[in-house]
mmCIF file of C-alpha atoms in Angstrom:
data_model
loop_
_atom_site.group_PDB
_atom_site.id
_atom_site.type_symbol
_atom_site.label_atom_id
_atom_site.label_comp_id
_atom_site.label_asym_id
_atom_site.label_seq_id
_atom_site.Cartn_x
_atom_site.Cartn_y
_atom_site.Cartn_z
ATOM 1 C CA UNK K 582 -48.850 92.389 23.122
ATOM 2 C CA UNK K 583 -51.368 92.973 20.044
ATOM 3 C CA UNK K 584 -52.785 90.906 16.821
ATOM 4 C CA UNK K 585 -51.885 93.089 13.667
ATOM 5 C CA UNK K 586 -52.641 92.048 9.854
ATOM 6 C CA UNK K 587 -49.460 91.856 7.732
ATOM 7 C CA UNK K 588 -49.569 95.097 5.264
ATOM 8 C CA UNK K 589 -50.282 93.877 1.667
ATOM 9 C CA UNK K 590 -47.357 94.475 -0.779
ATOM 10 C CA UNK K 591 -48.309 92.944 -3.705
ATOM 11 C CA UNK K 592 -52.282 92.813 -5.659
ATOM 12 C CA UNK K 593 -53.924 89.518 -4.226
ATOM 13 C CA UNK K 594 -57.692 88.384 -3.868
ATOM 14 C CA UNK K 595 -57.494 86.497 -0.747
ATOM 15 C CA UNK K 596 -57.458 88.993 2.358
ATOM 16 C CA UNK K 597 -54.208 89.517 3.985
ATOM 17 C CA UNK K 598 -53.509 86.693 7.490
ATOM 18 C CA UNK K 599 -53.272 87.685 10.600
ATOM 19 C CA UNK K 600 -50.022 87.420 12.727
ATOM 20 C CA UNK K 601 -49.901 86.678 15.949
ATOM 21 C CA UNK K 602 -47.474 88.735 17.857
ATOM 22 C CA UNK K 603 -44.021 86.736 18.079
ATOM 23 C CA UNK K 604 -44.522 86.119 14.008
ATOM 24 C CA UNK K 605 -41.803 86.880 11.918
ATOM 25 C CA UNK K 606 -43.493 90.235 10.252
ATOM 26 C CA UNK K 607 -46.043 91.106 13.223
ATOM 27 C CA UNK K 608 -45.418 94.741 14.261
ATOM 28 C CA UNK K 609 -44.745 93.434 17.896
ATOM 29 C CA UNK K 610 -42.364 91.073 18.159
ATOM 30 C CA UNK K 611 -41.640 88.395 20.990
ATOM 31 C CA UNK K 612 -38.938 89.970 23.696
ATOM 32 C CA UNK K 613 -37.864 90.532 27.313
ATOM 33 C CA UNK K 614 -39.666 93.490 28.346
ATOM 34 C CA UNK K 615 -37.228 95.627 30.158
ATOM 35 C CA UNK K 616 -39.996 96.212 33.052
ATOM 36 C CA UNK K 617 -39.693 92.907 33.825
ATOM 37 C CA UNK K 618 -36.272 92.767 33.999
ATOM 38 C CA UNK K 619 -35.942 91.485 37.898
ATOM 39 C CA UNK K 620 -37.877 88.270 37.003
ATOM 40 C CA UNK K 621 -36.868 85.376 35.469
ATOM 41 C CA UNK K 622 -38.039 82.513 34.273
ATOM 42 C CA UNK K 623 -36.767 78.424 35.062
ATOM 43 C CA UNK K 624 -37.370 76.322 32.655
ATOM 44 C CA UNK K 625 -37.703 72.395 33.015
ATOM 45 C CA UNK K 626 -34.308 71.575 32.568
ATOM 46 C CA UNK K 627 -32.719 74.053 35.243
ATOM 47 C CA UNK K 628 -32.142 76.636 32.929
ATOM 48 C CA UNK K 629 -33.191 80.117 33.560
ATOM 49 C CA UNK K 630 -34.288 82.716 30.453
ATOM 50 C CA UNK K 631 -35.045 86.130 30.605
ATOM 51 C CA UNK K 632 -39.476 86.697 31.777
ATOM 52 C CA UNK K 633 -41.103 87.152 28.174
ATOM 53 C CA UNK K 634 -44.997 88.028 29.118
ATOM 54 C CA UNK K 635 -45.392 88.067 24.779
ATOM 55 C CA UNK K 636 -44.754 84.418 25.188
ATOM 56 C CA UNK K 637 -47.929 84.158 27.493
ATOM 57 C CA UNK K 638 -49.766 85.776 24.764
ATOM 58 C CA UNK K 639 -48.781 83.976 22.216
ATOM 59 C CA UNK K 640 -49.678 80.549 24.033
ATOM 60 C CA UNK K 641 -52.909 81.750 25.090
ATOM 61 C CA UNK K 642 -53.507 83.357 21.534
ATOM 62 C CA UNK K 643 -52.479 79.647 20.209
ATOM 63 C CA UNK K 644 -55.114 78.172 22.443
ATOM 64 C CA UNK K 645 -57.743 80.592 21.591
ATOM 65 C CA UNK K 646 -57.116 79.492 17.510
ATOM 66 C CA UNK K 647 -57.260 75.685 18.380
ATOM 67 C CA UNK K 648 -61.084 76.656 19.317
ATOM 68 C CA UNK K 649 -61.788 79.303 16.880
ATOM 69 C CA UNK K 650 -59.601 79.426 13.818
ATOM 70 C CA UNK K 651 -57.907 81.544 12.435
ATOM 71 C CA UNK K 652 -60.851 84.091 11.166
ATOM 72 C CA UNK K 653 -61.817 84.207 15.280
ATOM 73 C CA UNK K 654 -58.535 84.468 16.317
ATOM 74 C CA UNK K 655 -58.284 87.710 14.166
ATOM 75 C CA UNK K 656 -61.689 89.573 16.240
ATOM 76 C CA UNK K 657 -61.559 92.472 18.221
ATOM 77 C CA UNK K 658 -63.007 90.570 20.807
ATOM 78 C CA UNK K 659 -60.431 87.892 20.825
ATOM 79 C CA UNK K 660 -57.456 90.594 20.732
ATOM 80 C CA UNK K 661 -58.712 92.396 23.721
ATOM 81 C CA UNK K 662 -59.324 89.423 26.039
ATOM 82 C CA UNK K 663 -55.846 88.117 25.143
ATOM 83 C CA UNK K 664 -54.087 91.218 26.321
ATOM 84 C CA UNK K 665 -56.601 91.116 29.100
ATOM 85 C CA UNK K 666 -55.548 87.443 30.470
ATOM 86 C CA UNK K 667 -52.016 87.609 29.588
ATOM 87 C CA UNK K 668 -51.985 90.790 31.991
ATOM 88 C CA UNK K 669 -53.900 89.185 34.613
ATOM 89 C CA UNK K 670 -51.409 86.107 34.299
ATOM 90 C CA UNK K 671 -48.536 88.691 34.970
ATOM 91 C CA UNK K 672 -50.316 90.902 37.671
ATOM 92 C CA UNK K 673 -50.723 87.347 39.470
ATOM 93 C CA UNK K 674 -46.707 86.549 39.125
ATOM 94 C CA UNK K 675 -45.986 90.287 40.106
ATOM 95 C CA UNK K 676 -47.714 90.267 42.963
ATOM 96 C CA UNK K 677 -46.521 86.939 44.375
ATOM 97 C CA UNK K 678 -42.588 88.067 44.418
ATOM 98 C CA UNK K 679 -42.882 92.005 44.472
ATOM 99 C CA UNK K 680 -38.954 92.095 44.577
ATOM 100 C CA UNK K 681 -38.428 90.077 41.707
ATOM 101 C CA UNK K 682 -37.261 86.838 41.399
ATOM 102 C CA UNK K 683 -37.183 83.466 39.446
ATOM 103 C CA UNK K 684 -40.780 82.061 38.126
ATOM 104 C CA UNK K 685 -40.974 78.677 37.590
ATOM 105 C CA UNK K 686 -42.160 77.300 34.172
ATOM 106 C CA UNK K 687 -44.946 75.412 35.629
ATOM 107 C CA UNK K 688 -46.257 78.296 37.693
ATOM 108 C CA UNK K 689 -46.700 80.535 35.022
ATOM 109 C CA UNK K 690 -48.605 77.853 33.154
ATOM 110 C CA UNK K 691 -51.094 77.168 35.598
ATOM 111 C CA UNK K 692 -51.900 80.645 35.992
ATOM 112 C CA UNK K 693 -52.323 81.171 32.497
ATOM 113 C CA UNK K 694 -55.546 78.050 33.046
ATOM 114 C CA UNK K 695 -56.548 79.468 36.157
ATOM 115 C CA UNK K 696 -56.643 83.359 34.376
ATOM 116 C CA UNK K 697 -58.296 81.358 31.146
ATOM 117 C CA UNK K 698 -60.934 79.499 33.811
ATOM 118 C CA UNK K 699 -61.796 83.055 35.564
ATOM 119 C CA UNK K 700 -61.871 84.847 32.384
ATOM 120 C CA UNK K 701 -65.186 82.015 30.987
ATOM 121 C CA UNK K 702 -62.694 80.839 28.614
ATOM 122 C CA UNK K 703 -63.665 77.025 29.641
ATOM 123 C CA UNK K 704 -62.884 75.630 26.398
ATOM 124 C CA UNK K 705 -59.874 77.351 24.974
ATOM 125 C CA UNK K 706 -58.745 76.298 29.113
ATOM 126 C CA UNK K 707 -59.300 72.832 27.906
ATOM 127 C CA UNK K 708 -57.295 73.255 24.866
ATOM 128 C CA UNK K 709 -54.328 74.658 26.552
ATOM 129 C CA UNK K 710 -54.479 72.016 29.379
ATOM 130 C CA UNK K 711 -55.010 69.104 26.513
ATOM 131 C CA UNK K 712 -52.011 71.055 25.108
ATOM 132 C CA UNK K 713 -49.505 70.653 28.660
ATOM 133 C CA UNK K 714 -50.155 67.528 28.507
ATOM 134 C CA UNK K 715 -49.628 66.097 24.902
ATOM 135 C CA UNK K 716 -46.075 67.966 25.599
ATOM 136 C CA UNK K 717 -45.704 66.216 28.948
ATOM 137 C CA UNK K 718 -46.092 63.110 27.072
ATOM 138 C CA UNK K 719 -43.890 63.931 24.095
ATOM 139 C CA UNK K 720 -41.195 64.347 26.873
ATOM 140 C CA UNK K 721 -41.629 61.464 28.356
ATOM 141 C CA UNK K 722 -41.799 59.564 25.016
ATOM 142 C CA UNK K 723 -38.550 61.211 24.008
ATOM 143 C CA UNK K 724 -36.890 60.227 27.273
ATOM 144 C CA UNK K 725 -38.009 56.731 26.444
ATOM 145 C CA UNK K 726 -36.533 56.468 23.049
ATOM 146 C CA UNK K 727 -33.107 58.051 23.982
ATOM 147 C CA UNK K 728 -30.362 55.380 24.283
ATOM 148 C CA UNK K 729 -28.375 54.545 27.096
ATOM 149 C CA UNK K 730 -29.378 55.818 30.843
ATOM 150 C CA UNK K 731 -31.083 59.124 30.640
ATOM 151 C CA UNK K 732 -29.655 61.847 33.844
ATOM 152 C CA UNK K 733 -31.445 64.784 35.090
ATOM 153 C CA UNK K 734 -28.852 67.921 35.016
ATOM 154 C CA UNK K 735 -26.866 68.370 37.900
ATOM 155 C CA UNK K 736 -27.787 71.392 39.900
ATOM 156 C CA UNK K 737 -25.116 73.862 40.850
ATOM 157 C CA UNK K 738 -24.517 76.364 43.198
ATOM 158 C CA UNK K 739 -22.399 79.486 43.564
ATOM 159 C CA UNK K 740 -20.535 79.690 47.277
ATOM 160 C CA UNK K 741 -17.831 82.535 47.875
ATOM 161 C CA UNK K 742 -17.888 83.111 43.751
ATOM 162 C CA UNK K 743 -17.201 79.274 43.319
ATOM 163 C CA UNK K 744 -19.151 76.827 41.380
ATOM 164 C CA UNK K 745 -20.207 73.670 42.510
ATOM 165 C CA UNK K 746 -22.349 70.797 42.798
ATOM 166 C CA UNK K 747 -25.653 70.961 44.982
ATOM 167 C CA UNK K 748 -25.003 68.673 47.818
ATOM 168 C CA UNK K 749 -28.743 66.887 47.854
ATOM 169 C CA UNK K 750 -28.183 64.350 50.761
ATOM 170 C CA UNK K 751 -26.925 66.965 52.480
ATOM 171 C CA UNK K 752 -29.484 69.606 52.246
ATOM 172 C CA UNK K 753 -32.253 66.957 52.461
ATOM 173 C CA UNK K 754 -30.537 65.649 56.007
ATOM 174 C CA UNK K 755 -30.422 69.535 57.366
ATOM 175 C CA UNK K 756 -34.361 70.118 56.637
ATOM 176 C CA UNK K 757 -35.109 66.522 58.182
ATOM 177 C CA UNK K 758 -32.925 67.933 61.449
ATOM 178 C CA UNK K 759 -34.323 71.323 61.346
ATOM 179 C CA UNK K 760 -38.073 69.665 61.166
ATOM 180 C CA UNK K 761 -37.699 67.138 64.047
ATOM 181 C CA UNK K 762 -39.798 67.828 67.080
ATOM 182 C CA UNK K 763 -42.449 69.692 64.393
ATOM 183 C CA UNK K 764 -45.306 67.349 63.908
ATOM 184 C CA UNK K 765 -47.364 69.737 61.491
ATOM 185 C CA UNK K 766 -44.143 69.816 59.350
ATOM 186 C CA UNK K 767 -43.262 67.953 56.424
ATOM 187 C CA UNK K 768 -39.913 67.734 55.692
ATOM 188 C CA UNK K 769 -40.541 66.012 52.200
ATOM 189 C CA UNK K 770 -42.717 68.773 50.856
ATOM 190 C CA UNK K 771 -40.100 71.501 52.288
ATOM 191 C CA UNK K 772 -37.201 69.672 50.089
ATOM 192 C CA UNK K 773 -40.045 69.800 46.958
ATOM 193 C CA UNK K 774 -40.442 73.207 46.879
ATOM 194 C CA UNK K 775 -37.156 74.240 48.155
ATOM 195 C CA UNK K 776 -36.055 72.496 44.890
ATOM 196 C CA UNK K 777 -38.600 73.758 42.731
ATOM 197 C CA UNK K 778 -37.627 77.047 43.695
ATOM 198 C CA UNK K 779 -33.640 76.401 42.628
ATOM 199 C CA UNK K 780 -32.191 77.422 39.007
ATOM 200 C CA UNK K 781 -28.772 76.469 38.316
ATOM 201 C CA UNK K 782 -25.263 78.504 39.577
ATOM 202 C CA UNK K 783 -28.015 79.723 42.787
ATOM 203 C CA UNK K 784 -26.042 81.101 45.858
ATOM 204 C CA UNK K 785 -25.934 79.347 48.207
ATOM 205 C CA UNK K 786 -27.224 82.105 50.676
ATOM 206 C CA UNK K 787 -30.915 82.037 48.710
ATOM 207 C CA UNK K 788 -30.778 77.407 48.859
ATOM 208 C CA UNK K 789 -30.564 78.214 52.824
ATOM 209 C CA UNK K 790 -33.172 81.020 52.809
ATOM 210 C CA UNK K 791 -35.542 78.447 50.172
ATOM 211 C CA UNK K 792 -35.813 76.327 53.022
ATOM 212 C CA UNK K 793 -35.609 78.113 56.476
ATOM 213 C CA UNK K 794 -38.179 80.184 54.924
ATOM 214 C CA UNK K 795 -39.804 77.860 52.078
ATOM 215 C CA UNK K 796 -42.645 79.974 50.592
ATOM 216 C CA UNK K 797 -46.454 79.265 50.903
ATOM 217 C CA UNK K 798 -48.239 76.679 48.675
#
């Protein structure tokens, strides 16, 4: 996860531009790291993709670029800092789920913000927060502009090898019934936490495990 200079192929008076990891021509391309093959990422639309630490590096580097510009992002200090911060994000995520599993994209982005703040990169953290907010507004605007009624994609579960829509009403009822008599337990909060960790095609046993033993928030 490094930033490297592009090799010069033709004489030029201008210095070579520094390439960010993942860009075409970069010596280190983005991609799934086999060391984290047991981890997946749940995107906002419910789809599941491979966990790629290099994408965290790209996002952080872009945040540094927004503050320091190209020359600042090319410095050895920033290269080392981005690598260290990325390692911190990955370590925190792995610590939460040492056995592997699915991680929601929002959880990853929250960890990026946290690591930037802990690293003393407050301006970079602010740039990253503003970027997330801008992207959130863009998604909301796109939904508003879309013609017709916008419906959320249906979440499916796999039961005995058969894929079928999740019965949200039944799940809600089961959680509420299980929480009866437990004054300190909020069924709505458990439902929200359960749905956050689900992904399309998840085994029905995992759904039961999620709401019976929800992760600490």
